[in-house]
GROMACS .gro file of C-alpha atoms in nm:
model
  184
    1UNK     CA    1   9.801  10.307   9.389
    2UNK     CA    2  10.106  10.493   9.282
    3UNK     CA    3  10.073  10.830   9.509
    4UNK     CA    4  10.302  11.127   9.437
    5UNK     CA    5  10.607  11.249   9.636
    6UNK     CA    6  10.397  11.563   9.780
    7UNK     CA    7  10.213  11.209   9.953
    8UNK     CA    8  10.470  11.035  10.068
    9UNK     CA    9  10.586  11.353  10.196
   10UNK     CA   10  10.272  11.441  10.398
   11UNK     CA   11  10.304  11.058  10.503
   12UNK     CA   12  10.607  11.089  10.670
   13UNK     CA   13  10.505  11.443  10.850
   14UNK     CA   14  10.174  11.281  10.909
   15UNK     CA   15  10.368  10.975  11.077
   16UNK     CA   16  10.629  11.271  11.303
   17UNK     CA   17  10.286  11.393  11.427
   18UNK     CA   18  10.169  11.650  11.216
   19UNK     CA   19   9.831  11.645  11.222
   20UNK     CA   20   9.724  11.904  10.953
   21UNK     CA   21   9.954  11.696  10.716
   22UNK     CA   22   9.745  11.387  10.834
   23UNK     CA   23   9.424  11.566  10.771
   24UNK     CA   24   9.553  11.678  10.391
   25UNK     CA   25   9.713  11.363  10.359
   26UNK     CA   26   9.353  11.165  10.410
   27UNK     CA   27   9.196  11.376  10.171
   28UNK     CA   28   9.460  11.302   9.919
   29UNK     CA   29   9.431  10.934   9.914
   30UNK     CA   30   9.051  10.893   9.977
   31UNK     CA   31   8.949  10.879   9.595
   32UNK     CA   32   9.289  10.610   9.594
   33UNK     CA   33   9.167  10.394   9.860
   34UNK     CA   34   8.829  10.355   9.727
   35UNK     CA   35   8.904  10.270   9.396
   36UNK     CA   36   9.111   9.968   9.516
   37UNK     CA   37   8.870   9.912   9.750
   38UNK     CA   38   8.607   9.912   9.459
   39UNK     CA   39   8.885   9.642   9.300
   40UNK     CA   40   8.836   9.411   9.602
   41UNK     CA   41   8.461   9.407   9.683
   42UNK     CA   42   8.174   9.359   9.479
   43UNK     CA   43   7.913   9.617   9.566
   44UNK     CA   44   8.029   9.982   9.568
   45UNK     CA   45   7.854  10.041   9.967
   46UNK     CA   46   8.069   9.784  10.063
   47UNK     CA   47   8.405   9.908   9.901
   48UNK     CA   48   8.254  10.270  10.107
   49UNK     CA   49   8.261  10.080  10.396
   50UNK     CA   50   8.647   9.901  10.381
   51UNK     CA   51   8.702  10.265  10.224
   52UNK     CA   52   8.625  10.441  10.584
   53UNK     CA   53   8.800  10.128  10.758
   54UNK     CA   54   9.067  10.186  10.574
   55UNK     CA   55   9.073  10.535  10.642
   56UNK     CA   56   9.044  10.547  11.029
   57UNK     CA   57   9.316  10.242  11.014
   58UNK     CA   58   9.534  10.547  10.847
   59UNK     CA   59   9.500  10.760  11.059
   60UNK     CA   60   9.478  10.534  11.401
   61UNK     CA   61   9.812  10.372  11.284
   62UNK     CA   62  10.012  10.621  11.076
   63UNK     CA   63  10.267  10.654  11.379
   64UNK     CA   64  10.372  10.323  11.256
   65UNK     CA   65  10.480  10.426  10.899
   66UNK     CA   66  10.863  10.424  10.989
   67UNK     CA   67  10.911  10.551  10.634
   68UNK     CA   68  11.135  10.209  10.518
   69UNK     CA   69  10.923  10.112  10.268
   70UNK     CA   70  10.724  10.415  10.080
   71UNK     CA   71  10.391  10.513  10.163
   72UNK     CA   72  10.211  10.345   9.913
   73UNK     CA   73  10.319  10.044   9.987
   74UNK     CA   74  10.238  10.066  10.341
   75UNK     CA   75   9.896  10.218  10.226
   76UNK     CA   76   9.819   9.924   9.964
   77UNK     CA   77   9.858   9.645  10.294
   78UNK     CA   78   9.625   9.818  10.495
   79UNK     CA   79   9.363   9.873  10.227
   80UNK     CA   80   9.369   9.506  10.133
   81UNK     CA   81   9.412   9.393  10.489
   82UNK     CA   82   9.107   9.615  10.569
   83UNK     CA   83   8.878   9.516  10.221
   84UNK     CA   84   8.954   9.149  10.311
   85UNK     CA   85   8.850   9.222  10.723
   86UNK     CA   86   8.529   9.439  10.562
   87UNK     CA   87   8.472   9.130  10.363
   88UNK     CA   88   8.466   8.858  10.636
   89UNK     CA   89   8.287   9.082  10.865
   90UNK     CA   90   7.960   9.147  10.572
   91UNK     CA   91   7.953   8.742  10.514
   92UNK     CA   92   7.950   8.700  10.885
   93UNK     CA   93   7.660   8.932  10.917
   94UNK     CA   94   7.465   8.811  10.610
   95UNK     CA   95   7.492   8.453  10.781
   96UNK     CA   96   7.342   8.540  11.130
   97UNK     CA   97   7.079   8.741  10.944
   98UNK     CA   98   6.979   8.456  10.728
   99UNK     CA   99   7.040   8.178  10.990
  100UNK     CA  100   6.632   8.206  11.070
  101UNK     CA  101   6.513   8.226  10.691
  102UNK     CA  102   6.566   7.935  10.412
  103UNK     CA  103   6.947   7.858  10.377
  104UNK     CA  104   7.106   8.052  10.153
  105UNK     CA  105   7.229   7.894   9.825
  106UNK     CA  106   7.582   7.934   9.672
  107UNK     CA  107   7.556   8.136   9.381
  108UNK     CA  108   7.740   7.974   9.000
  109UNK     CA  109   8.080   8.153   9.077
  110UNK     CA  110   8.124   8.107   8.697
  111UNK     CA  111   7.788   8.322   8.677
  112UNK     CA  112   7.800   8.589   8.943
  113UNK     CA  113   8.087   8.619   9.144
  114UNK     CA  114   8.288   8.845   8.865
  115UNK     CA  115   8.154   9.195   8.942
  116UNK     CA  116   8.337   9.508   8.965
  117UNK     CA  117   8.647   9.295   8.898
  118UNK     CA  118   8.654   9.078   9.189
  119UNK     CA  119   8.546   8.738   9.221
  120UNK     CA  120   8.334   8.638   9.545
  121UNK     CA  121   8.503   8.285   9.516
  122UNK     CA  122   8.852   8.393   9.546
  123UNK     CA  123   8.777   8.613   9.831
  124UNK     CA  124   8.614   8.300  10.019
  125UNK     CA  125   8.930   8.099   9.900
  126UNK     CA  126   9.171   8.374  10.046
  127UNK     CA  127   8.984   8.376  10.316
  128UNK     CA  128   9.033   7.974  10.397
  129UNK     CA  129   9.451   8.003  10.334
  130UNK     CA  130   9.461   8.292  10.591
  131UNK     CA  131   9.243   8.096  10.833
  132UNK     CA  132   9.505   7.775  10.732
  133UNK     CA  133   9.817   7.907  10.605
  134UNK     CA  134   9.856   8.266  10.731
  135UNK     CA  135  10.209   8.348  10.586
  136UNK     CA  136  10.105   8.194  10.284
  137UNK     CA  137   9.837   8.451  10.277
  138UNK     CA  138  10.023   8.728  10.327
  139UNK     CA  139  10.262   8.673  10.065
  140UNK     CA  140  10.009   8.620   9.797
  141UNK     CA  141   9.839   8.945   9.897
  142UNK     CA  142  10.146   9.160   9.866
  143UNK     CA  143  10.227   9.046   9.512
  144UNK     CA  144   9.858   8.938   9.382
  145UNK     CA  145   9.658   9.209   9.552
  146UNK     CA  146   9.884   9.472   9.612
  147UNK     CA  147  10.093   9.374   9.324
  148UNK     CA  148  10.402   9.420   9.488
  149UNK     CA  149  10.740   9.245   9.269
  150UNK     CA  150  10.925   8.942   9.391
  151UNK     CA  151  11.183   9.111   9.548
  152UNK     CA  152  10.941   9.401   9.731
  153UNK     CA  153  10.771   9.113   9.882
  154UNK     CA  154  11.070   8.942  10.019
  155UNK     CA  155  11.163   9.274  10.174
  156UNK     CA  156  10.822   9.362  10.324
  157UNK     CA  157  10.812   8.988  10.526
  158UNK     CA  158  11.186   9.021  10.604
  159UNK     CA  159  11.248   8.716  10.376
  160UNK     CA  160  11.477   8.590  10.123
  161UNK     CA  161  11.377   8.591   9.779
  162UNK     CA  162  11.358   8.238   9.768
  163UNK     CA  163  11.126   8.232  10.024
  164UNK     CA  164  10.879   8.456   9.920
  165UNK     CA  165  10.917   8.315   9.542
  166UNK     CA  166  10.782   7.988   9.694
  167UNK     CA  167  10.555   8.098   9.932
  168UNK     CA  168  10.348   8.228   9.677
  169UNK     CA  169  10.364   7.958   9.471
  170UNK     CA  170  10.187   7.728   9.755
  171UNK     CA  171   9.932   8.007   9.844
  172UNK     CA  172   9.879   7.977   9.437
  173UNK     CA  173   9.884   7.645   9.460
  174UNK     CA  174   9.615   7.609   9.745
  175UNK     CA  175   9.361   7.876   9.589
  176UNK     CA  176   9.359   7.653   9.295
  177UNK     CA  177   9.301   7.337   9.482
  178UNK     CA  178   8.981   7.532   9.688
  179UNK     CA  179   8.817   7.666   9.385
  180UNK     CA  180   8.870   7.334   9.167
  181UNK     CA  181   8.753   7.336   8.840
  182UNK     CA  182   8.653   7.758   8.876
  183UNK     CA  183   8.983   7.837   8.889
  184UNK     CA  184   9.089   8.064   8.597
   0.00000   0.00000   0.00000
């Protein structure tokens, strides 16, 4: 999601209080946030869904933005962080809904869990190293989801390189131990 300068511009109005740059500045992303939205989740009402989430997190929090890091960077943590919330909160629902029918089987994640580019699996796995190992987490969504380099993710957790090298590595490391033999 690599977003102009006129964006980071309206960003940083946007985050001063300007709220006509805020309103020009959520049009500008909105195709942006649902196409890595679309990246994330699996069914395009659902990306619509983290899409608007990710939205009114925008514009709710874009007094935050202190400008240190650009915009797009900013904007990439809360679309992921908002996908991945989206995400939890539709398996959540399908399980209470289901809870009175038949139990529901896992689907063959070698089958049906790679659609629209994102695999069901992985989200459940990134799911269990938040719930275990949340800096873990955190670091391999900067550089796996957001894509973020090495160094960018060190600075975005306050970290030393180092750090954020081998944090990574165990959140890698962990993934591949939940999804076994999937893994690929």
């Amino acid at each position: 999601m690599a977003l102009d300068e006129l964006t980071e511009e309206l960003a940083r109005s946007a985050a001063s209080g300007d709220h006509r740059a805020l309103g020009e500045l959520l049009a500008r992303i909105e195709p942006d946030v649902m196409r890595h939205c679309a990246r994330i989740l699996p069914y395009h009402q659902d990306a619509e869904e983290a899409s608007q989430d990710t939205l009114l997190a925008v514009a709710r929090n874009i007094g935050r933005f202190e400008g240190r890091a650009r915009f797009s960077t900013w904007l990439h943590i809360v679309t992921a962080n908002c996908a991945r919330t989206t995400y939890r909160s539709l398996k959540r629902r399908a399980a209470e809904q289901s809870s009175d029918e038949l139990p529901m089987q896992k689907p063959d994640a070698r089958r049906v869990s790679v659609i629209a580019g994102s695999r069901l699996d992985l989200l459940d796995a990134m799911e269990a190293l938040e719930a275990d190992k949340p800096d873990l987490a955190q670091a391999l969504v900067l550089r796996d989801i957001v894509q973020l380099d090495y160094s960018e993710v060190a600075e975005q957790l306050g970290i030393p390189l180092g750090t954020a090298k081998s944090r990574i590595h165990q959140a890698r490391k962990y993934v591949q131990g939940v999804l076994g033999d999937d893994y690929r």
